[in-house]
Coordinates of C-alpha atoms and ligand atoms in Angstrom, one line a residue:
M1 CA 81.4 24.7 210.0
R2 CA 79.2 27.0 208.0
P3 CA 76.9 29.4 209.8
R4 CA 73.5 28.0 210.6
D5 CA 71.6 30.2 208.1
A6 CA 74.0 29.3 205.2
Y7 CA 72.0 26.1 204.6
A8 CA 68.7 24.5 205.5
E9 CA 67.6 21.0 206.6
P10 CA 68.4 18.6 203.8
Y11 CA 64.9 17.1 204.0
R12 CA 61.2 18.1 204.0
I13 CA 58.8 17.1 206.8
K14 CA 56.3 14.6 205.5
M15 CA 54.6 13.5 208.7
V16 CA 54.3 15.0 212.2
E17 CA 53.8 13.7 215.7
P18 CA 51.8 16.1 217.9
V19 CA 53.3 17.0 221.3
R20 CA 51.8 19.1 224.0
Q21 CA 52.9 20.9 227.1
I22 CA 51.1 20.0 230.3
S23 CA 50.6 22.6 233.0
P24 CA 53.2 23.3 235.7
E25 CA 51.0 21.7 238.3
A26 CA 50.6 18.6 236.2
R27 CA 54.4 18.5 235.8
R28 CA 54.9 18.8 239.5
L29 CA 52.6 15.8 240.2
A30 CA 54.1 13.8 237.4
V31 CA 57.7 14.2 238.6
E32 CA 56.7 13.5 242.2
R33 CA 55.0 10.3 241.1
A34 CA 58.2 9.4 239.1
G35 CA 60.3 9.5 242.3
Y36 CA 62.1 12.5 240.8
N37 CA 63.6 10.2 238.2
L38 CA 62.9 11.4 234.7
F39 CA 63.2 7.9 233.3
N40 CA 59.9 7.1 235.1
L41 CA 57.9 9.9 233.4
S42 CA 55.3 9.1 230.7
S43 CA 56.5 10.6 227.4
D44 CA 53.0 12.1 227.1
D45 CA 54.0 14.4 230.0
V46 CA 57.1 15.6 228.2
Y47 CA 57.0 18.5 225.8
I48 CA 60.6 18.3 224.3
D49 CA 62.3 15.0 224.9
L50 CA 66.1 15.3 225.1
L51 CA 66.6 12.3 227.3
T52 CA 68.5 10.5 224.6
D53 CA 69.4 10.4 220.9
S54 CA 69.1 6.6 221.0
G55 CA 66.4 5.0 219.0
T56 CA 64.6 8.4 218.7
A57 CA 65.5 9.3 215.1
A58 CA 62.9 10.1 212.5
M59 CA 63.2 7.5 209.8
S60 CA 63.3 8.6 206.1
D61 CA 60.8 7.7 203.4
A62 CA 63.4 5.3 202.1
Q63 CA 63.6 3.6 205.5
W64 CA 59.8 3.3 205.8
S65 CA 59.6 1.8 202.4
A66 CA 62.4 -0.7 203.2
L67 CA 60.4 -2.0 206.1
M68 CA 58.0 -3.5 203.6
R69 CA 60.6 -5.8 202.1
G70 CA 61.6 -7.2 205.5
D71 CA 62.2 -10.9 205.2
E72 CA 61.0 -12.4 208.5
A73 CA 62.6 -15.8 207.9
Y74 CA 63.9 -17.3 211.1
A75 CA 67.1 -18.5 209.4
G76 CA 68.9 -17.1 206.3
S77 CA 66.9 -13.9 206.1
R78 CA 67.8 -11.9 203.0
S79 CA 67.3 -8.7 205.2
F80 CA 70.2 -9.9 207.3
A81 CA 72.2 -10.5 204.1
R82 CA 71.6 -6.9 203.1
L83 CA 72.5 -5.6 206.5
R84 CA 75.6 -7.7 206.6
R85 CA 76.7 -6.3 203.2
V86 CA 76.3 -2.7 204.3
V87 CA 78.1 -3.2 207.6
A88 CA 81.0 -5.1 205.9
D89 CA 81.1 -2.4 203.2
I90 CA 81.5 0.4 205.8
T91 CA 83.6 -1.3 208.4
G92 CA 85.6 -3.9 206.4
Y93 CA 84.6 -6.4 209.0
E94 CA 83.0 -9.3 207.1
H95 CA 81.7 -11.3 210.1
V96 CA 78.6 -9.6 211.4
A97 CA 76.1 -10.8 214.1
P98 CA 73.0 -8.7 214.8
A99 CA 71.9 -7.9 218.3
H100 CA 68.7 -6.3 219.6
Q101 CA 70.6 -3.2 220.6
G102 CA 74.0 -1.9 221.8
R103 CA 74.0 -3.6 225.2
G104 CA 73.1 -6.9 223.6
A105 CA 76.2 -6.5 221.4
E106 CA 78.2 -5.5 224.5
H107 CA 77.0 -8.6 226.3
V108 CA 78.1 -10.8 223.5
L109 CA 81.5 -9.1 223.2
M110 CA 82.2 -9.3 227.0
M111 CA 81.1 -12.9 227.3
T112 CA 83.3 -13.8 224.3
L113 CA 86.5 -12.1 225.2
V114 CA 86.5 -11.0 228.9
R115 CA 87.3 -13.2 231.9
P116 CA 86.9 -12.3 235.6
G117 CA 89.9 -10.4 237.0
Q118 CA 90.8 -8.8 233.7
R119 CA 90.9 -5.1 233.0
V120 CA 89.4 -3.4 229.9
P121 CA 91.1 -0.1 229.0
G122 CA 89.5 2.5 226.7
N123 CA 89.1 6.2 226.3
M124 CA 85.9 6.4 228.5
H125 CA 83.4 3.5 228.6
F126 CA 79.7 4.3 228.4
D127 CA 77.6 3.3 231.4
T128 CA 76.1 0.1 229.9
T129 CA 79.7 -0.9 228.7
T130 CA 80.9 -0.4 232.3
G131 CA 78.0 -2.4 233.6
H132 CA 78.8 -5.3 231.3
I133 CA 82.5 -5.3 232.1
V134 CA 81.7 -5.3 235.9
L135 CA 79.0 -8.0 235.5
R136 CA 81.8 -10.1 233.9
G137 CA 83.9 -9.7 237.0
A138 CA 86.4 -7.5 235.2
E139 CA 87.5 -3.9 235.7
P140 CA 86.7 -1.0 233.3
V141 CA 89.7 1.4 233.0
N142 CA 89.1 4.9 231.6
L143 CA 92.2 6.5 230.2
L144 CA 90.8 9.6 228.6
R145 CA 93.5 12.4 228.1
K146 CA 93.2 14.9 230.9
Q147 CA 92.1 17.6 228.4
G148 CA 89.0 15.5 228.0
Y149 CA 87.8 16.4 231.5
E150 CA 88.2 20.1 231.0
V151 CA 84.8 21.8 230.8
K152 CA 85.7 24.9 228.8
S153 CA 88.2 24.2 226.1
E154 CA 89.3 24.8 222.6
E155 CA 90.5 21.3 222.1
A156 CA 89.4 19.7 218.9
F157 CA 89.5 16.1 220.0
K158 CA 88.6 15.8 223.7
G159 CA 87.7 12.1 223.2
D160 CA 91.3 11.1 222.7
V161 CA 92.8 8.4 224.9
D162 CA 96.0 9.2 226.9
L163 CA 98.5 7.2 224.9
K164 CA 101.1 7.2 227.7
A165 CA 98.7 5.9 230.2
L166 CA 97.5 3.3 227.7
R167 CA 101.1 2.1 227.2
T168 CA 101.6 1.8 231.0
E169 CA 98.3 -0.1 231.3
L170 CA 99.3 -2.5 228.5
E171 CA 102.9 -2.9 229.8
E172 CA 101.6 -3.9 233.3
N173 CA 98.8 -6.2 232.2
A174 CA 98.9 -7.4 228.6
A175 CA 101.7 -9.9 228.9
A176 CA 100.0 -11.4 232.0
G177 CA 96.9 -12.0 229.9
R178 CA 94.9 -9.3 231.9
T179 CA 93.9 -7.2 228.8
P180 CA 91.3 -8.8 226.6
F181 CA 91.1 -5.8 224.2
V182 CA 91.3 -2.0 224.1
L183 CA 87.9 -0.4 223.5
M184 CA 87.7 3.0 221.7
T185 CA 84.3 4.7 222.0
V186 CA 83.6 7.1 219.1
T187 CA 82.4 9.7 219.7
C188 CA 83.1 9.6 223.5
N189 CA 79.6 9.9 225.0
S190 CA 80.5 10.0 228.7
N191 CA 82.5 13.3 228.5
G192 CA 80.2 15.1 226.1
G193 CA 80.0 13.3 222.8
Q194 CA 83.5 14.4 222.1
P195 CA 85.3 13.2 219.0
V196 CA 88.5 11.1 218.8
S197 CA 91.1 12.1 216.2
M198 CA 92.3 9.7 213.5
A199 CA 95.9 10.1 214.7
N200 CA 94.9 9.0 218.2
I201 CA 92.9 6.0 216.9
R202 CA 95.8 5.0 214.8
Q203 CA 98.4 5.3 217.6
A204 CA 96.2 3.6 220.1
S205 CA 95.6 0.7 217.7
E206 CA 99.3 0.4 217.0
L207 CA 100.0 0.3 220.8
A208 CA 97.3 -2.4 221.4
H209 CA 98.7 -4.5 218.5
A210 CA 102.3 -4.1 219.7
Y211 CA 101.2 -5.8 222.9
G212 CA 99.2 -8.5 221.0
V213 CA 95.8 -7.1 222.2
P214 CA 92.8 -6.6 219.8
F215 CA 91.5 -3.1 219.2
I216 CA 87.7 -2.8 219.2
F217 CA 85.4 0.1 218.5
D218 CA 82.2 1.1 220.3
C219 CA 81.1 2.8 217.1
A220 CA 77.5 4.0 218.1
R221 CA 78.3 7.5 216.8
Y222 CA 81.1 6.8 214.3
A223 CA 79.6 8.9 211.5
E224 CA 79.5 11.9 213.7
N225 CA 83.1 11.2 214.7
A226 CA 84.1 11.0 211.1
Y227 CA 82.4 14.4 210.4
F228 CA 84.5 16.0 213.2
I229 CA 87.6 14.5 211.7
K230 CA 86.7 16.0 208.3
M231 CA 86.1 19.4 209.8
R232 CA 89.0 19.5 212.3
E233 CA 91.8 17.2 211.5
P234 CA 94.4 18.3 208.9
G235 CA 94.5 16.1 205.8
Y236 CA 90.8 15.0 205.9
S237 CA 88.9 18.0 204.5
Q238 CA 88.8 16.6 201.0
K239 CA 87.8 13.0 202.0
S240 CA 84.3 11.7 202.1
I241 CA 82.8 10.6 205.4
K242 CA 82.8 7.0 204.1
E243 CA 86.5 7.2 203.3
I244 CA 87.2 8.5 206.8
A245 CA 85.1 5.9 208.4
S246 CA 86.8 3.1 206.4
E247 CA 90.2 4.4 207.4
M248 CA 89.1 4.4 211.0
F249 CA 87.8 0.9 211.0
S250 CA 90.9 -0.3 209.2
Y251 CA 92.8 0.2 212.5
G252 CA 90.5 -2.1 214.4
D253 CA 89.7 -5.8 214.7
G254 CA 86.0 -5.5 215.3
C255 CA 83.3 -3.3 216.7
V256 CA 80.1 -3.2 218.7
M257 CA 77.4 -0.8 217.7
S258 CA 74.2 0.5 219.1
A259 CA 72.7 1.2 215.8
K260 CA 70.0 3.3 217.5
K261 CA 72.3 6.2 217.1
D262 CA 74.2 6.6 213.8
G263 CA 72.2 3.7 212.3
L264 CA 69.2 6.1 212.2
A265 CA 67.1 3.2 213.3
N266 CA 64.7 2.9 216.2
M267 CA 66.1 -0.5 217.3
G268 CA 69.1 -2.6 216.5
G269 CA 72.8 -3.2 217.0
F270 CA 75.5 -5.6 216.0
V271 CA 79.0 -7.0 216.7
A272 CA 81.3 -7.4 213.8
F273 CA 84.8 -8.9 213.5
R274 CA 87.6 -9.2 211.0
D275 CA 88.4 -12.7 212.3
E276 CA 86.1 -15.5 211.5
A277 CA 87.1 -17.6 214.4
L278 CA 86.2 -14.8 216.8
Y279 CA 82.8 -14.4 215.2
H280 CA 82.1 -18.1 215.7
R281 CA 83.0 -17.8 219.4
A282 CA 80.7 -14.8 219.6
L283 CA 77.8 -16.7 218.0
E284 CA 77.9 -19.0 221.1
W285 CA 76.6 -16.0 223.0
V286 CA 74.5 -14.5 220.2
I287 CA 72.3 -17.5 219.7
P288 CA 71.3 -18.2 223.4
F289 CA 70.8 -14.6 224.3
E290 CA 69.9 -12.6 221.2
G291 CA 68.6 -15.0 218.7
F292 CA 69.7 -17.0 215.7
A293 CA 72.8 -15.7 213.8
T294 CA 70.7 -14.1 211.0
Y295 CA 68.4 -12.1 213.2
G296 CA 69.9 -11.6 216.6
G297 CA 66.8 -10.2 218.3
L298 CA 65.7 -8.1 215.3
S299 CA 62.9 -8.5 212.9
G300 CA 63.7 -8.6 209.2
R301 CA 62.1 -5.1 208.8
D302 CA 64.3 -3.7 211.6
M303 CA 67.4 -4.9 209.7
E304 CA 66.1 -3.4 206.4
A305 CA 65.6 0.0 208.1
L306 CA 69.0 -0.2 209.7
A307 CA 70.7 -1.1 206.4
V308 CA 69.3 2.0 204.8
G309 CA 69.9 4.2 207.9
L310 CA 73.6 3.3 208.1
E311 CA 74.1 4.6 204.6
E312 CA 72.0 7.7 205.1
A313 CA 74.0 8.6 208.2
L314 CA 77.1 8.9 206.0
D315 CA 75.6 11.8 204.0
E316 CA 77.5 14.9 204.6
A317 CA 74.6 17.3 204.2
Y318 CA 72.7 15.3 206.9
L319 CA 75.7 15.4 209.2
E320 CA 76.3 19.1 208.7
E321 CA 72.6 19.8 209.7
R322 CA 72.7 17.4 212.6
I323 CA 75.9 18.6 214.2
G324 CA 75.1 22.2 213.3
Q325 CA 71.9 21.9 215.2
V326 CA 73.6 20.7 218.3
A327 CA 76.2 23.5 218.0
Y328 CA 73.3 26.0 217.5
L329 CA 71.7 24.9 220.8
A330 CA 75.2 25.2 222.5
D331 CA 75.6 28.7 221.2
L332 CA 72.2 29.8 222.5
L333 CA 73.0 28.4 225.9
V334 CA 76.4 30.1 226.0
D335 CA 74.8 33.4 225.0
A336 CA 72.3 32.9 227.9
G337 CA 75.2 32.4 230.3
V338 CA 74.7 28.7 230.9
P339 CA 77.9 26.8 231.6
I340 CA 78.3 24.0 229.2
I341 CA 81.0 21.7 227.9
T342 CA 82.8 23.3 225.0
P343 CA 83.3 22.7 222.2
A344 CA 79.8 21.1 221.9
G345 CA 79.9 17.4 221.1
G346 CA 78.1 15.6 218.3
H347 CA 74.8 14.4 219.8
G348 CA 74.0 16.8 222.6
V349 CA 74.9 19.7 224.8
Y350 CA 76.2 18.8 228.3
V351 CA 75.4 21.4 230.9
D352 CA 77.8 21.8 233.8
A353 CA 75.4 21.4 236.7
A354 CA 78.1 21.9 239.3
A355 CA 78.8 25.4 237.9
F356 CA 75.1 26.2 237.4
L357 CA 74.0 25.2 240.9
P358 CA 77.3 25.6 243.0
H359 CA 75.3 25.7 246.2
I360 CA 74.3 22.0 245.9
P361 CA 77.1 19.6 246.8
Q362 CA 77.7 16.6 244.5
K363 CA 76.6 14.1 247.1
E364 CA 73.1 15.8 246.9
F365 CA 72.9 14.9 243.2
T366 CA 73.4 18.4 241.7
A367 CA 72.8 17.3 238.1
Q368 CA 69.6 15.4 239.1
A369 CA 68.3 18.5 240.7
L370 CA 69.0 20.5 237.6
A371 CA 67.3 17.9 235.3
V372 CA 64.2 17.9 237.5
E373 CA 64.0 21.7 237.6
L374 CA 64.3 21.9 233.8
Y375 CA 61.4 19.6 233.5
L376 CA 59.4 21.5 236.0
E377 CA 60.2 24.8 234.3
A378 CA 59.3 23.9 230.8
G379 CA 58.5 20.2 230.3
V380 CA 62.0 19.6 228.8
R381 CA 63.5 16.2 229.7
G382 CA 67.3 15.9 229.8
V383 CA 69.3 13.2 231.5
E384 CA 71.6 13.2 234.5
L385 CA 75.1 12.1 233.9
G386 CA 76.8 12.7 237.2
M387 CA 76.7 11.3 240.7
C388 CA 73.7 9.0 240.1
A389 CA 74.9 7.6 236.7
F390 CA 78.6 7.3 237.6
G391 CA 79.0 7.7 241.3
T392 CA 80.4 4.9 243.4
T393 CA 80.9 4.2 247.1
D394 CA 84.2 4.0 248.9
P395 CA 84.4 0.4 250.1
N396 CA 86.3 1.4 253.3
S397 CA 84.5 4.5 254.4
G398 CA 81.2 3.9 252.8
E399 CA 81.3 7.5 251.6
P400 CA 80.0 8.3 248.1
I401 CA 82.6 9.0 245.4
G402 CA 81.5 11.4 242.7
P403 CA 82.7 11.4 239.1
A404 CA 84.9 14.2 237.8
L405 CA 82.0 15.9 235.9
E406 CA 78.4 16.5 237.2
L407 CA 76.4 17.0 234.0
V408 CA 72.9 17.2 232.5
R409 CA 72.9 16.0 228.9
L410 CA 70.5 17.5 226.4
A411 CA 70.7 14.9 223.7
V412 CA 69.2 15.9 220.4
P413 CA 67.3 13.2 218.5
R414 CA 68.2 13.0 214.8
R415 CA 66.0 14.8 212.3
V416 CA 63.2 15.2 214.9
Y417 CA 63.2 18.8 216.3
T418 CA 63.5 22.1 214.7
D419 CA 65.7 25.1 215.7
R420 CA 62.6 26.6 217.4
H421 CA 62.5 23.7 219.7
M422 CA 66.2 24.4 220.5
A423 CA 65.4 28.1 221.1
F424 CA 62.6 27.1 223.5
V425 CA 65.0 24.9 225.5
A426 CA 67.6 27.7 225.8
R427 CA 64.8 30.1 227.0
A428 CA 63.8 27.6 229.7
F429 CA 67.3 27.9 231.1
E430 CA 66.9 31.7 231.4
G431 CA 63.9 31.0 233.6
L432 CA 65.9 28.5 235.7
A433 CA 68.8 30.9 236.1
A434 CA 66.5 33.5 237.6
R435 CA 65.5 31.2 240.5
R436 CA 68.5 28.9 240.8
D437 CA 69.3 29.8 244.4
S438 CA 66.1 28.3 245.6
I439 CA 66.8 24.9 243.9
R440 CA 67.5 22.1 246.4
G441 CA 69.3 18.7 246.2
F442 CA 68.1 15.1 246.6
R443 CA 68.8 12.0 248.5
L444 CA 68.3 8.5 247.2
T445 CA 65.4 6.4 248.5
Y446 CA 66.1 3.4 246.1
E447 CA 69.0 2.3 244.1
A448 CA 69.7 -0.9 242.1
P449 CA 73.2 -2.5 242.4
V450 CA 74.2 -1.8 238.7
L451 CA 73.0 1.0 236.3
R452 CA 71.2 2.6 239.2
H453 CA 70.2 5.8 237.3
F454 CA 67.6 4.0 235.2
T455 CA 65.5 3.0 238.2
A456 CA 66.7 5.1 241.2
R457 CA 64.1 7.0 243.2
F458 CA 64.8 10.2 245.2
E459 CA 63.3 12.5 247.8
R460 CA 64.0 16.2 248.1
I461 CA 66.4 17.4 250.9
Ligands
PM9_501 N1 73.6 5.2 224.9 C1 72.4 7.2 225.4 O1 71.4 7.8 225.7 C2 71.2 5.0 225.6 C3 71.1 4.5 226.9 S1 71.1 5.6 228.2 C4 69.6 6.5 228.1 O2 73.5 7.8 225.2 C5 77.4 3.9 223.8 C6 78.6 4.8 223.4 C7 76.2 4.4 224.0 C8 75.1 3.5 224.4 C9 73.8 3.9 224.7 C10 75.4 2.1 224.3 C11 74.3 1.1 224.6 C12 76.7 1.7 224.0 N2 77.7 2.6 223.8 O3 71.3 1.7 224.4 O4 71.9 -0.7 224.4 O5 76.0 5.7 224.0 O6 71.5 0.5 222.3 O7 73.5 1.0 223.5 C13 72.4 5.7 225.3 P1 71.9 0.6 223.7

């Protein structure tokens, strides 16, 4: 990767959205009202919003213009035809059904292919994916290579699946009809936006196919994954991002996408399959839950913006800037002594809350405590990815079981913030470090049965 000052943003800023920082006292009141859950904050009370990179991208002038040609026909929309062509061109999957966003696409996929009692293996499922598998009465099985769980590392592809474990999983379950498909998430969000190598994708796909099991991508951040392959995997440096993406998809049978990430759109998603019969089965779930086959919960203008965004996200200059900005924030944090997952992932920096606040036990929601304090310190909103998002309860003892990693993610929206915003975030951590010993943990006062982190409420211990 070139140094940050060897190039500049490959765009000019044409429009701005004012943000303001409210006072420390106003932040204290706001977070208290929110039950110490940053999802409950009003965005007006947030200065720099790193909650998610999903649906938060700045659209280009080409995307804004494309909105005007949106065809709002209920059936047979030409905007859908355009979106379908772009998706088929990138993925090679001709049979495309739009969905309102990623989880809509996941719902369709799980209802189409998963039966109660089955097991769905993958590198590491995202939380909504896990939720949909569980809601279907099946079991999500994360088979990330053990290197993927190491916080500090030089590994180039920490999103790779453990091929030996995948073989065992398939050996034990596929023949008995317990494996509906293998799901590969690129990049792997849950362990830090870490890339998956082409070699691993190819071998995992060969394994799945050897056991007669389809190989499906969760490709929310596939363009970022392709950029990492170009930078890091031997044999790919001279290939275009599109060529790398096409090779990747050639190993699969279909995909689900939250297009709010590498689609550079504010809303949208889709499922796409190589097999037409599978697509028709999926439509049985698209139509009742998402909408007719040619809009799937999206307006024509959404589909136009998405069709343009999918192509823009393949631009190498854009990807260099995007991934370079995340790496820049990571470098600033490392220089400030903040423990983070290294190497930095594609869409955000993941702070190791357990190492930053070692005095707060995981069952007291260490990462939640750090996320709340970061907001109080500077009005910066990150997101907890730890005990609240991924914790479970031991059915026998009733004791909480924490995930391997206790993280706060600082997700960087695409084309939205400048490097000075990043510098401000890093500086906020210096303030936090100075008073870290006084930071306390939380206990839950409310939790929903699935995806509890979106609506949980807490009180301070
Ligand atoms: N990811 C994220 O912030 C948005 C929800 S949590 C604030 O990382 C993958 C890999 C995702 C993902 C969402 C979804 C669901 C599926 N797979 O949010 O429904 O990272 O469009 O997508 C979020 P939707």
